[in-house]
Amino acid sequence: MSDFRGPGNGPAGFGPLFEEQPVDTIYPEESPESKITMSCRARADPPATYKWMFNKEEIDLNALGDHYSLAGGNLIIAFPTKSKHVGDYACLASNKYGSVLSRSASVQFGYLDFFSSEERESVYVKEGQGAVLLCAPPPHYPAELSFRWIFNEFPTFISVDKRRFISQITGNLYISKVDSSDSGNYSCIASSPSISKSVFSNYIPLVPIAERPIRKYPADLKVKFPDVTAMVGQNITLECFALGNPVPEIRWKKLDGPLPANHEVRMAGTHLHLNNIHIEDAGAYQCEAINSKGKDYHSARLSVEAVPQWVEYINNTEKGLGSEHSMSCVASGKPKPHIRWLKNGKPTVRSAMTFRALTFEDGAMYQCVAENRHGVIYANAELRVFACAPTFAHSPVKRVLAARNGRVVIQCRPKAAPEPSISWSKDTELLHNSTRVFIWEDGSLEILNVTRADEGRYTCFAENDRGKANSTGSLLITDATKITLAPANADIKVGEAASMQCAASHDPSLDITFIWALEGQVIDLHKDSQHYERPLNGSSNGELVIRNVQLKHAGNYSCTAQTPVDNVTTSAHLLVRGAPGAPGGVRVVNKTEKSVTLQWSKGADNHSPISRYTIQYKDPYSKVWKNATTSAIVEGNSESATVVDLFPWTDYEFRVIATNTLGTGEPSSPSPKEKTSESFPVVAPSNVTGGGGTNGELIITWKPVEPQYYFGPNFGYILAFKQTHTYEWRYVTVADPQAKRYVHKDSGIPPMTKFQVKVKAFNSRGEGPYSATANIFSAQDMPSKAPQIISGKALSATVAVFWWVCLNQSTIDGYQVRFWRTHKDPEERDHTLIVPSKENHTRLDGLKPDSLYFIELRGFNSAGYGPPSEALQIHTKKSPPRQAPKIAKRFNRGMVNISWEGVKPKENEAPVNEYRVLYRKVGHSAGILFNTQKLYIDLPVHGDGNYVVEVRAHTDGGDGPVGQVEILSGHAMALQSLLLFPLLPVALLCLNL
């Protein structure tokens, strides 16, 4: 609020304006703080004084024993008691300009009692069933509590997941499916965030009762959110939880539209959280609990209301004595807020705040109060009524320019109260109303058709019962602005360019600007620079160029030439021809099994006749629009067409596109979905085949018909089959449209009997054609002979191989190998692997060292497994030594001598047969491999890089770990130098010896 200024430019004060107001307060009954502070502070000049209201009655701050005192504007309640101080408080701030009343704030006493000391009864539940442990929170205020549960001992808290849920409404603990791990003692913790206190319940023992087998139960919703009302901008949480085995899934939906964008699903699906609620979030919400045994649903309504908010409110106003004035407030909210008024903090008797003639008594602090059941808001303003002699101190009469033959208004706005009488003079001549000169009610002077003779000094005289004053200004006449080149009407096509001319003459002492508008809307040349441009052709030329003209650029263009004194406008029409607009109102008016008749309304032809229409469709099986086939070419004067070659019993959407010589327009909005009529199927299932299965079975398989070929409801299949050498067909109906397999069981069917099979589709309208007849065989008989194992041997400590005599390949699909150790770990299971029917041997990997294995072989086919062979015994070799050779190197005349310590196997390790030496270049996996029984080897030194020598012990059980040494290229270079230069003296020395 700005300070008021008096008529004489002296400083003036202002009425109170709240900077801090009381808020709702909850005082904990057990609080160590022995006082309550209700805040109130107002900015005012002179400073405000304060009073406080309790339940709308003024508090007597001087009364003994009432515990009240003031600190600034704040109310202090010392040693508050529940019996005396619970209620509503408001602050009244006052100075000489008036009083304002603060919003009302409540004082309540918060408490949270202890849980009952009575022992809680044990809860017995069968494993697999759901359980509910009741929290039963103690008496408390306020109502908001948060809940947690302890399991057995603090601080072991129950974690919430899909199986366990804690309602933050009731505090109850829900377990959807109890198992043995849930056995224990449970305690509910209730916490009040308002008073920062928590209490614990006595333990509730939960005793799961073993049940074998554990039964399954359908989903059963036990936590269901109620109908709820939320405020705009609020965050709310809807709860749902179900018992059941398997543990149910919770799914959420909004029944009258999609879930709001501001939703979150939390707490393993049990909470639907809506953030920053809007009015449009209201509606019916549903939670669905589902498991393999069944579903359960619950729905309730969310209503959204709103606290009052100002749409229009009052402001500080200074008005003259005797003048008219009105104040109004408008507030939004749901329910619609009620409006009432306060004057200096007290209700007014006025039904409407309208003043026909203000008096000094009307000057005060006014408050507009809007309230509904959800809240109250205040708008404050000061109305100041003044009286003074006329003064032009802040609004003297000004120098004015006017164009010749134009109109001019010279304002006279003195500050005065009551309203002054106004008169005017030109130079020394007193002016009166005439056909060309008018003095308005507000004191302004208007002159029409001005000429050079009207130039001069003009004085305004103001007088009321408190005094008089005058102010003088001047009038200067300029040349009128005239359009010298006007824009012309134009007719162009989309994509072309247009030039709109505009030029004007004007008074040379004035600046001129050109303003272009399309259909009355000023064109923003910067924002629309992609299409609009103003060439720089001199200050008096306002030409407008429109590039790449679009349909939206058509219309009436006005050019306004404007100076600080006058303006003149001219206009022209731009006609743009282009592709047609979108047709409207596309709908289906008739339909058959394979055709529909469409109607639509013609769209804009955009000044070029429509030559033809294109119809497009979209069905559930394609995401793109496709051109439809019509019974005839759809001419440009048509508003209906018949679409053919459609599929029966299929949902279609249609749209229409118009074309003219200038192009193809935008498509219409899609028609409402329409399903074509039903028809009998015409597509037969494909890939009919079968075979396999167990003895006495005939398995028939086929590729299901795609859904677009169902052509009607109640779609299914009819299977026909017979033995090849019989005449009577047998028929079976399969009602599942997605079925692709049928098993006919008959113990009298001999193995590998040849059958003829065919399949056709049906729906509620009839049957379709049969597929091609396929020849299939009934199931094989399971193998009757056991394979004969010839021999086998261990290749190492972990690998073995064995051979067998093959069975007749026409009776088996393969072999199953089973092998196991005689002395094995309790957790170790038998091993199996599958071998193709054409193989007569296989390799077993991953065996344990030094172990006796039994190996068993049996043939199998689709009918089952044949008898096992006699078991073969293979004993794997001992594992190689775990010790790596320790290696040394020594260089000598271009060679390197590699030596190592012999590896000594332990008692459970295989003896060393020889050593394997790999000589390879660094970075290469391949090299030269040497086998030796010695403990050394001489190798040449290469000069083309670094090399590695790897040595490992080789045994019947495999190779041991590697010892290695690196041969650097620098050693080779040093040896070569040594051999080239000192070679001769060394030889002579040898000879001398």
XYZ file of C-alpha atoms in Angstrom, residues 120-739:
620
model
C -3.686 -58.220 23.635
C -5.071 -61.612 22.628
C -3.059 -63.909 20.363
C -4.074 -64.096 16.711
C -4.077 -67.613 15.203
C -4.037 -67.845 11.401
C -3.533 -70.750 9.014
C -0.522 -70.380 6.750
C -1.661 -69.032 3.387
C -4.583 -67.089 4.892
C -4.591 -63.325 5.476
C -4.345 -61.624 8.862
C -5.387 -58.248 10.279
C -3.797 -56.933 13.495
C -5.851 -54.087 14.971
C -3.962 -51.057 16.246
C -6.932 -49.420 18.107
C -5.126 -46.108 18.770
C -5.871 -44.337 22.069
C -7.846 -41.046 22.380
C -5.976 -38.146 20.751
C -6.226 -34.652 19.244
C -5.720 -33.623 16.467
C -6.988 -36.512 14.355
C -3.842 -36.884 12.210
C -1.588 -39.744 13.353
C 1.115 -41.762 11.616
C 1.590 -45.458 12.318
C 4.438 -48.006 12.363
C 4.647 -51.535 13.736
C 7.445 -53.222 15.715
C 8.244 -56.887 15.157
C 9.462 -58.644 18.375
C 11.717 -55.844 19.628
C 12.532 -52.157 19.085
C 13.829 -50.932 16.645
C 12.876 -53.778 14.294
C 10.147 -52.161 12.216
C 7.825 -53.950 9.803
C 8.780 -53.015 6.242
C 5.837 -52.459 3.933
C 5.750 -54.507 0.704
C 3.215 -56.274 -1.526
C 2.478 -58.749 1.284
C 2.316 -56.391 4.277
C 0.516 -53.087 4.619
C 0.010 -50.511 7.385
C -3.046 -48.294 6.978
C -2.269 -44.684 7.801
C -5.994 -44.151 8.391
C -6.713 -46.825 11.027
C -3.174 -47.932 11.931
C -4.078 -51.606 11.351
C -1.449 -54.034 10.046
C -2.555 -56.271 7.174
C -0.709 -59.397 5.986
C -2.154 -60.706 2.719
C -0.694 -64.227 3.087
C 0.697 -65.435 6.404
C 3.715 -67.730 6.408
C 5.823 -69.272 9.170
C 8.301 -66.349 9.195
C 5.500 -64.055 10.424
C 5.389 -65.823 13.791
C 6.185 -63.359 16.578
C 5.020 -60.397 18.659
C 3.745 -57.177 17.131
C 3.349 -53.700 18.646
C 1.651 -50.673 17.068
C 3.376 -47.268 17.354
C 1.072 -44.253 17.005
C 2.784 -40.879 16.507
C 1.258 -37.394 16.573
C 3.364 -35.009 14.442
C 1.504 -32.002 15.885
C 2.688 -32.586 19.440
C 5.813 -34.733 18.672
C 4.704 -37.656 20.800
C 4.616 -41.437 20.164
C 3.039 -44.269 22.170
C 3.370 -48.070 21.930
C 0.682 -50.728 22.229
C 1.112 -53.988 24.161
C 2.460 -56.831 22.026
C 0.015 -58.860 19.928
C 1.253 -62.448 19.375
C 0.697 -63.780 15.836
C 0.725 -67.592 15.633
C 0.753 -69.111 12.114
C -0.812 -72.609 12.024
C 0.918 -75.011 9.641
C -1.319 -76.385 6.889
C -0.185 -78.812 4.198
C -0.832 -78.308 1.445
C -1.207 -74.543 1.797
C -4.523 -73.545 0.249
C -4.955 -70.658 -2.154
C -7.513 -67.889 -1.631
C -8.950 -65.289 -4.017
C -8.119 -61.604 -3.610
C -10.278 -59.982 -0.901
C -10.054 -56.198 -0.405
C -9.907 -55.329 3.301
C -8.661 -51.728 3.066
C -10.986 -49.590 0.948
C -10.690 -45.825 0.531
C -13.922 -43.920 1.290
C -15.631 -41.117 -0.619
C -13.344 -38.163 0.007
C -13.360 -34.391 -0.541
C -10.028 -32.718 -1.317
C -9.004 -29.101 -1.765
C -7.513 -27.654 -4.936
C -3.709 -27.718 -4.560
C -3.811 -30.365 -1.826
C -1.990 -33.723 -1.944
C -4.068 -36.780 -0.984
C -3.520 -40.541 -0.753
C -6.101 -43.255 -1.497
C -5.473 -46.649 0.196
C -6.344 -50.169 -0.964
C -5.029 -53.521 0.252
C -6.222 -57.088 -0.206
C -5.726 -60.422 1.483
C -5.208 -63.515 -0.665
C -2.872 -66.317 -1.734
C -1.026 -65.778 -4.057
C -0.340 -62.235 -2.868
C -2.710 -60.023 -4.898
C -1.589 -57.253 -7.234
C -3.292 -53.854 -6.767
C -4.216 -51.880 -9.888
C -5.712 -48.380 -10.061
C -7.942 -46.644 -12.595
C -10.213 -43.622 -12.945
C -13.616 -44.795 -14.130
C -14.538 -41.610 -15.985
C -11.244 -40.934 -17.749
C -7.486 -41.527 -17.556
C -5.634 -41.232 -14.254
C -4.431 -37.635 -13.740
C -0.925 -36.803 -14.922
C -0.066 -35.791 -11.348
C -0.634 -39.300 -9.931
C 1.924 -41.647 -8.357
C 1.423 -45.270 -7.331
C 3.405 -45.909 -4.141
C 3.920 -48.475 -1.361
C 4.013 -51.525 -3.658
C 0.813 -50.407 -5.375
C -1.309 -49.941 -2.235
C -1.303 -46.111 -2.331
C -2.580 -43.885 -5.123
C -1.067 -40.469 -4.434
C -2.476 -37.392 -6.188
C -0.244 -34.307 -6.115
C -1.465 -30.711 -6.410
C -5.094 -31.627 -7.070
C -7.099 -29.802 -9.750
C -10.879 -29.472 -10.138
C -10.791 -31.848 -13.140
C -9.259 -34.609 -10.966
C -12.682 -35.159 -9.378
C -14.463 -38.374 -10.291
C -14.813 -42.058 -9.486
C -11.610 -43.977 -8.742
C -11.318 -47.762 -8.597
C -8.778 -50.141 -7.132
C -8.677 -53.742 -8.341
C -7.028 -56.565 -6.428
C -6.211 -59.622 -8.547
C -4.506 -62.978 -8.099
C -4.771 -66.327 -9.874
C -7.790 -67.315 -7.757
C -9.964 -64.260 -8.328
C -10.500 -60.493 -8.361
C -12.068 -57.919 -6.050
C -13.034 -54.343 -6.863
C -13.786 -51.162 -4.946
C -14.640 -47.691 -6.169
C -15.458 -44.398 -4.454
C -15.728 -40.762 -5.471
C -13.199 -37.995 -5.093
C -14.849 -34.582 -4.846
C -12.679 -31.505 -5.316
C -13.552 -28.177 -3.716
C -11.589 -24.962 -3.266
C -10.903 -22.390 -0.590
C -11.839 -18.812 -1.566
C -9.469 -16.880 -3.810
C -9.758 -13.275 -4.948
C -10.734 -12.586 -8.533
C -11.339 -8.894 -7.885
C -10.624 -7.015 -4.662
C -10.541 -3.486 -3.214
C -7.588 -1.044 -3.209
C -6.767 2.161 -1.369
C -8.770 5.064 -2.775
C -8.781 8.821 -2.223
C -12.036 10.542 -3.243
C -13.360 14.089 -2.941
C -16.110 15.140 -0.577
C -19.548 14.708 -2.202
C -18.319 12.500 -5.064
C -19.707 9.097 -6.062
C -17.820 5.890 -5.236
C -18.414 2.136 -5.207
C -16.370 -0.830 -3.961
C -16.736 -4.434 -5.106
C -15.087 -7.799 -4.429
C -15.346 -11.040 -6.423
C -13.999 -14.363 -5.121
C -13.826 -17.847 -6.613
C -14.159 -21.047 -4.592
C -16.203 -24.185 -4.228
C -18.756 -23.921 -2.708
C -19.229 -20.341 -3.933
C -17.955 -17.978 -1.201
C -20.240 -15.613 0.700
C -19.105 -11.957 0.681
C -19.477 -9.641 3.689
C -17.976 -6.248 4.600
C -16.274 -4.736 7.640
C -15.790 -1.027 8.359
C -13.048 -0.333 10.886
C -13.180 -3.989 11.914
C -16.957 -4.115 12.472
C -19.745 -5.473 10.218
C -21.506 -2.813 8.131
C -25.235 -2.519 7.628
C -24.802 -1.704 3.942
C -25.922 -4.385 1.465
C -23.902 -2.742 -1.348
C -20.802 -0.599 -0.951
C -22.033 2.283 -3.147
C -21.777 5.953 -2.095
C -23.736 8.580 -4.017
C -22.223 11.565 -2.168
C -19.239 10.830 0.054
C -19.057 12.360 3.517
C -16.105 12.572 5.880
C -17.773 9.823 7.966
C -17.402 7.441 4.987
C -13.625 7.654 5.220
C -12.398 4.487 7.034
C -10.575 1.181 6.746
C -12.778 -1.260 4.831
C -12.426 -5.050 4.648
C -14.050 -7.371 2.168
C -14.410 -10.887 3.620
C -15.020 -13.965 1.416
C -15.690 -17.285 3.109
C -16.970 -20.775 2.490
C -16.804 -23.869 4.671
C -13.145 -24.346 3.794
C -11.683 -20.969 4.631
C -11.849 -17.180 4.961
C -9.864 -14.511 3.097
C -9.672 -10.752 3.710
C -9.014 -7.830 1.352
C -8.191 -4.537 3.080
C -8.293 -0.988 1.717
C -8.512 2.554 3.013
C -11.106 5.005 1.682
C -9.976 8.571 2.335
C -12.399 11.493 1.827
C -10.858 14.910 1.408
C -11.983 18.531 0.806
C -9.788 21.336 -0.591
C -9.714 24.423 -2.808
C -8.806 23.736 -6.485
C -5.112 23.206 -7.194
C -3.244 22.490 -10.420
C -0.024 21.562 -8.600
C -0.024 17.983 -9.891
C -1.962 18.423 -13.169
C -1.344 21.761 -14.923
C -2.899 22.445 -18.340
C -0.362 21.284 -20.983
C 0.892 22.416 -24.388
C -1.117 20.499 -27.005
C -0.533 19.797 -30.739
C -3.438 19.292 -33.143
C -3.661 18.561 -36.880
C -5.383 21.046 -39.175
C -9.073 20.194 -39.735
C -8.837 17.643 -36.927
C -10.208 17.452 -33.403
C -8.405 18.352 -30.175
C -9.197 17.903 -26.477
C -7.363 20.012 -23.833
C -7.754 18.482 -20.371
C -8.446 20.391 -17.152
C -7.981 18.147 -14.097
C -7.496 20.171 -10.915
C -7.628 18.472 -7.551
C -10.609 19.879 -5.666
C -13.418 18.839 -3.342
C -16.286 19.477 -3.620
C -16.307 19.313 -7.446
C -15.370 22.754 -8.846
C -17.095 24.684 -11.617
C -14.940 25.013 -14.758
C -14.623 27.787 -17.356
C -12.160 28.440 -20.233
C -10.646 31.422 -22.022
C -8.552 31.771 -25.207
C -6.019 34.504 -24.737
C -8.358 37.124 -23.216
C -11.610 35.843 -24.718
C -14.020 33.797 -22.512
C -15.156 30.622 -24.329
C -18.713 29.263 -24.502
C -20.203 26.094 -26.006
C -20.861 26.354 -29.741
C -21.091 24.108 -32.817
C -17.310 23.804 -32.774
C -16.313 24.319 -29.108
C -17.507 22.159 -26.145
C -16.706 22.158 -22.394
C -17.222 18.616 -21.044
C -18.628 17.713 -17.629
C -15.149 16.711 -16.409
C -13.814 20.165 -17.449
C -12.024 19.158 -20.694
C -12.179 21.552 -23.668
C -12.963 20.056 -27.133
C -12.466 21.950 -30.441
C -13.559 20.488 -33.815
C -12.194 21.290 -37.332
C -9.255 23.219 -35.934
C -7.512 25.875 -38.078
C -4.404 28.028 -37.694
C -6.658 30.665 -36.135
C -7.230 28.368 -33.130
C -3.572 28.557 -32.128
C -2.972 30.436 -28.874
C -2.989 30.319 -25.049
C -5.867 28.557 -23.281
C -6.624 29.038 -19.561
C -8.786 26.777 -17.368
C -10.489 28.416 -14.328
C -11.675 26.171 -11.412
C -13.727 27.367 -8.400
C -15.556 25.753 -5.450
C -16.732 26.918 -2.020
C -13.197 26.635 -0.669
C -11.386 28.747 -3.273
C -10.354 29.173 -6.911
C -7.331 28.520 -9.189
C -6.359 28.562 -12.882
C -3.776 27.059 -15.230
C -2.692 28.046 -18.762
C -1.510 25.927 -21.675
C -1.119 26.429 -25.430
C -2.419 24.930 -28.703
C -0.196 24.525 -31.810
C -1.684 23.477 -35.204
C 0.257 21.141 -37.551
C -0.348 19.904 -41.124
C -2.725 16.949 -41.299
C -1.397 13.512 -42.238
C -2.734 12.165 -45.585
C -2.462 8.821 -47.392
C -0.730 9.393 -50.755
C -0.454 5.733 -51.872
C -3.082 3.261 -50.641
C -2.834 -0.566 -50.747
C -4.807 -2.347 -53.477
C -6.853 -5.541 -53.272
C -4.808 -8.639 -54.249
C -5.592 -12.225 -55.334
C -2.749 -14.752 -54.963
C -2.073 -18.452 -54.355
C -0.623 -20.105 -51.273
C 3.181 -19.897 -51.313
C 3.392 -16.743 -53.430
C 4.399 -13.267 -52.208
C 2.256 -10.137 -51.940
C 3.150 -6.462 -51.645
C 0.784 -4.043 -49.870
C 1.690 -0.411 -50.695
C 1.162 2.438 -48.215
C 2.650 5.964 -48.259
C 1.631 9.243 -46.561
C 2.453 12.949 -46.346
C 2.729 14.618 -42.911
C 3.888 17.679 -41.021
C 7.692 17.805 -41.434
C 8.162 18.688 -37.772
C 6.584 15.413 -36.644
C 7.775 11.828 -36.778
C 5.580 9.311 -38.606
C 5.152 5.572 -38.092
C 3.156 2.984 -40.052
C 1.112 0.311 -38.278
C -0.310 -2.673 -40.161
C -3.201 -4.774 -38.890
C -4.923 -7.896 -40.210
C -8.637 -8.032 -39.386
C -8.053 -5.441 -36.671
C -5.172 -7.302 -34.984
C -1.845 -5.413 -35.106
C 0.862 -7.414 -36.931
C 3.992 -8.061 -34.872
C 6.695 -7.715 -37.534
C 9.378 -9.136 -35.253
C 7.390 -12.147 -34.092
C 6.051 -12.895 -37.609
C 9.273 -12.070 -39.468
C 9.088 -15.431 -41.262
C 6.251 -14.033 -43.396
C 6.084 -10.234 -42.866
C 8.740 -7.678 -43.835
C 8.909 -3.857 -44.077
C 11.362 -2.732 -46.832
C 13.417 0.385 -46.032
C 11.988 2.764 -48.702
C 12.111 6.063 -46.802
C 10.329 7.400 -43.722
C 7.126 8.250 -45.630
C 6.749 4.800 -47.181
C 5.147 2.000 -45.140
C 5.061 -0.819 -47.729
C 4.382 -4.311 -46.291
C 5.704 -7.437 -48.052
C 4.153 -10.837 -47.242
C 6.338 -13.799 -48.224
C 5.239 -17.444 -48.618
C 1.626 -16.476 -48.115
C -0.578 -19.006 -46.289
C -4.341 -19.263 -46.004
C -4.201 -17.671 -42.550
C -2.816 -14.485 -44.132
C -6.015 -13.784 -46.069
C -8.262 -10.947 -44.929
C -8.565 -7.197 -44.589
C -5.236 -5.365 -44.167
C -5.288 -1.850 -42.717
C -2.380 0.595 -42.877
C -2.353 3.373 -40.279
C -0.013 6.338 -40.768
C 0.425 7.854 -37.305
C 2.130 10.968 -35.934
C 2.095 12.207 -32.311
C -0.796 14.463 -33.352
C -3.054 12.493 -35.702
C -3.420 9.318 -37.718
C -5.119 8.160 -40.893
C -6.030 4.638 -41.975
C -6.632 2.915 -45.312
C -7.228 -0.733 -46.084
C -7.358 -3.416 -48.804
C -8.370 -7.073 -49.007
C -5.977 -9.950 -49.681
C -7.611 -13.064 -51.152
C -5.532 -16.250 -50.848
C -6.361 -19.320 -52.907
C -5.157 -22.696 -51.669
C -5.863 -26.330 -51.035
C -9.278 -27.078 -49.521
C -10.012 -27.016 -45.813
C -10.927 -30.141 -43.842
C -14.442 -31.546 -44.379
C -16.578 -31.774 -41.243
C -19.115 -34.034 -39.571
C -17.929 -37.336 -41.063
C -20.285 -40.107 -39.961
C -21.504 -43.567 -40.992
C -25.146 -43.564 -42.120
C -25.438 -47.149 -43.397
C -23.393 -50.327 -43.134
C -23.291 -53.945 -44.348
C -20.858 -56.781 -43.814
C -18.215 -55.357 -46.158
C -19.243 -51.763 -46.849
C -20.323 -48.524 -45.191
C -21.921 -45.365 -46.521
C -20.379 -42.122 -45.257
C -21.717 -38.588 -45.182
C -19.836 -35.376 -44.465
C -20.127 -31.612 -44.747
C -18.134 -29.708 -47.309
C -15.211 -27.729 -45.916
C -13.844 -24.430 -47.207
C -12.824 -24.612 -50.890
C -10.379 -21.721 -50.292
C -11.450 -20.035 -53.525
C -10.625 -22.997 -55.791
C -13.327 -25.604 -56.556
C -12.910 -29.041 -54.963
C -12.205 -31.628 -57.669
C -12.368 -34.897 -55.683
C -12.390 -36.482 -52.238
C -10.197 -39.258 -50.813
C -11.578 -41.563 -48.108
C -9.177 -43.104 -45.569
C -9.773 -45.678 -42.832
C -8.057 -47.096 -39.763
C -8.905 -50.383 -38.012
C -7.688 -51.991 -34.755
C -5.004 -53.936 -36.620
C -3.141 -50.985 -38.161
C -1.782 -47.788 -36.638
C -1.678 -45.830 -39.908
C -4.410 -44.424 -42.100
C -4.965 -46.263 -45.402
C -6.762 -45.185 -48.529
C -10.164 -46.863 -48.789
C -11.745 -48.371 -51.898
C -14.997 -46.684 -52.880
C -17.788 -47.931 -55.124
C -17.199 -44.976 -57.480
C -14.893 -42.009 -57.894
C -15.884 -39.394 -55.286
C -16.360 -36.127 -57.219
C -15.802 -32.703 -55.705
C -19.516 -31.926 -55.473
C -20.206 -35.101 -53.418
C -20.978 -35.167 -49.713
C -21.375 -38.940 -49.395
C -19.617 -42.105 -50.588
C -19.777 -45.869 -50.145
C -16.594 -47.600 -48.953
C -16.266 -51.259 -50.062
C -13.895 -54.208 -49.543
C -14.048 -53.943 -45.758
C -13.832 -56.814 -43.297
C -16.996 -57.926 -41.493
C -17.384 -57.372 -37.731
C -14.472 -54.900 -37.550
C -14.291 -51.470 -35.887
C -13.432 -48.747 -38.378
C -12.722 -45.029 -38.234
C -12.987 -42.946 -41.410
C -11.772 -39.547 -42.463
C -12.216 -37.525 -45.641
C -9.633 -35.400 -47.500
C -10.532 -32.828 -50.191
C -8.365 -31.990 -53.220
C -8.461 -29.111 -55.740
C -6.103 -27.900 -58.449
C -3.925 -26.190 -55.825
C -3.343 -29.242 -53.665
C -4.712 -31.643 -51.071
C -6.076 -30.254 -47.822
C -5.968 -31.381 -44.239
C -7.991 -34.497 -43.307
C -11.268 -34.229 -41.444
C -11.598 -35.293 -37.825
C -12.134 -39.073 -37.612
C -15.683 -40.392 -37.617
C -16.979 -42.180 -34.501
C -15.909 -45.846 -34.515
C -18.388 -48.101 -36.277
C -18.368 -51.912 -36.479
C -19.344 -53.555 -39.778
C -22.001 -56.286 -39.735
C -21.229 -59.937 -38.946
C -20.542 -62.629 -41.560
C -19.472 -66.275 -41.589
C -15.696 -66.940 -41.730
C -13.956 -67.237 -45.093
C -10.373 -67.916 -43.894
C -9.345 -71.437 -42.847
C -6.643 -72.185 -40.271
C -3.241 -72.844 -41.859
C -0.208 -75.058 -41.141
C -2.366 -77.990 -40.030
C -0.021 -80.701 -38.729
C 0.556 -82.721 -35.591
C 1.969 -85.937 -34.221
C 3.987 -86.853 -31.156
C 2.614 -87.158 -27.654
C 2.333 -90.197 -25.431
C 0.924 -93.574 -26.340
C -2.783 -93.460 -27.265
C -2.720 -89.771 -28.274
C -3.335 -87.974 -31.537
C -2.033 -84.408 -31.374
C -3.409 -81.942 -33.931
C -1.860 -78.459 -34.293
C -2.663 -75.499 -36.531
C -1.933 -71.801 -36.910
C -4.873 -69.813 -35.438
C -6.845 -67.443 -37.627
C -5.882 -63.777 -37.139
C -8.537 -61.758 -35.204
C -9.372 -59.548 -38.189
C -10.739 -62.652 -39.924
C -13.107 -63.690 -37.113
C -15.955 -61.849 -38.896
C -18.248 -62.313 -35.886
C -18.583 -63.253 -32.204
C -18.313 -66.769 -30.687
C -15.409 -67.660 -32.959
C -13.862 -71.152 -32.701
C -12.683 -74.196 -34.662
C -14.134 -77.503 -35.911
C -11.605 -80.347 -36.250
C -12.290 -83.340 -38.501
C -10.031 -86.434 -38.469
C -10.102 -90.105 -39.480
C -7.744 -93.012 -39.986
C -6.484 -93.128 -43.546
C -8.175 -96.385 -44.505
C -11.585 -95.641 -42.938
C -14.512 -93.625 -44.271
C -16.085 -92.055 -41.181
C -14.825 -88.655 -40.007
C -14.858 -87.681 -36.339
C -15.596 -84.048 -35.384
C -14.460 -81.967 -32.386
C -15.344 -78.323 -31.542
C -12.735 -76.028 -29.925
C -14.320 -72.797 -28.639
C -11.095 -70.848 -27.936
C -10.248 -68.578 -30.931
C -6.586 -68.473 -29.831
C -6.303 -72.280 -29.540
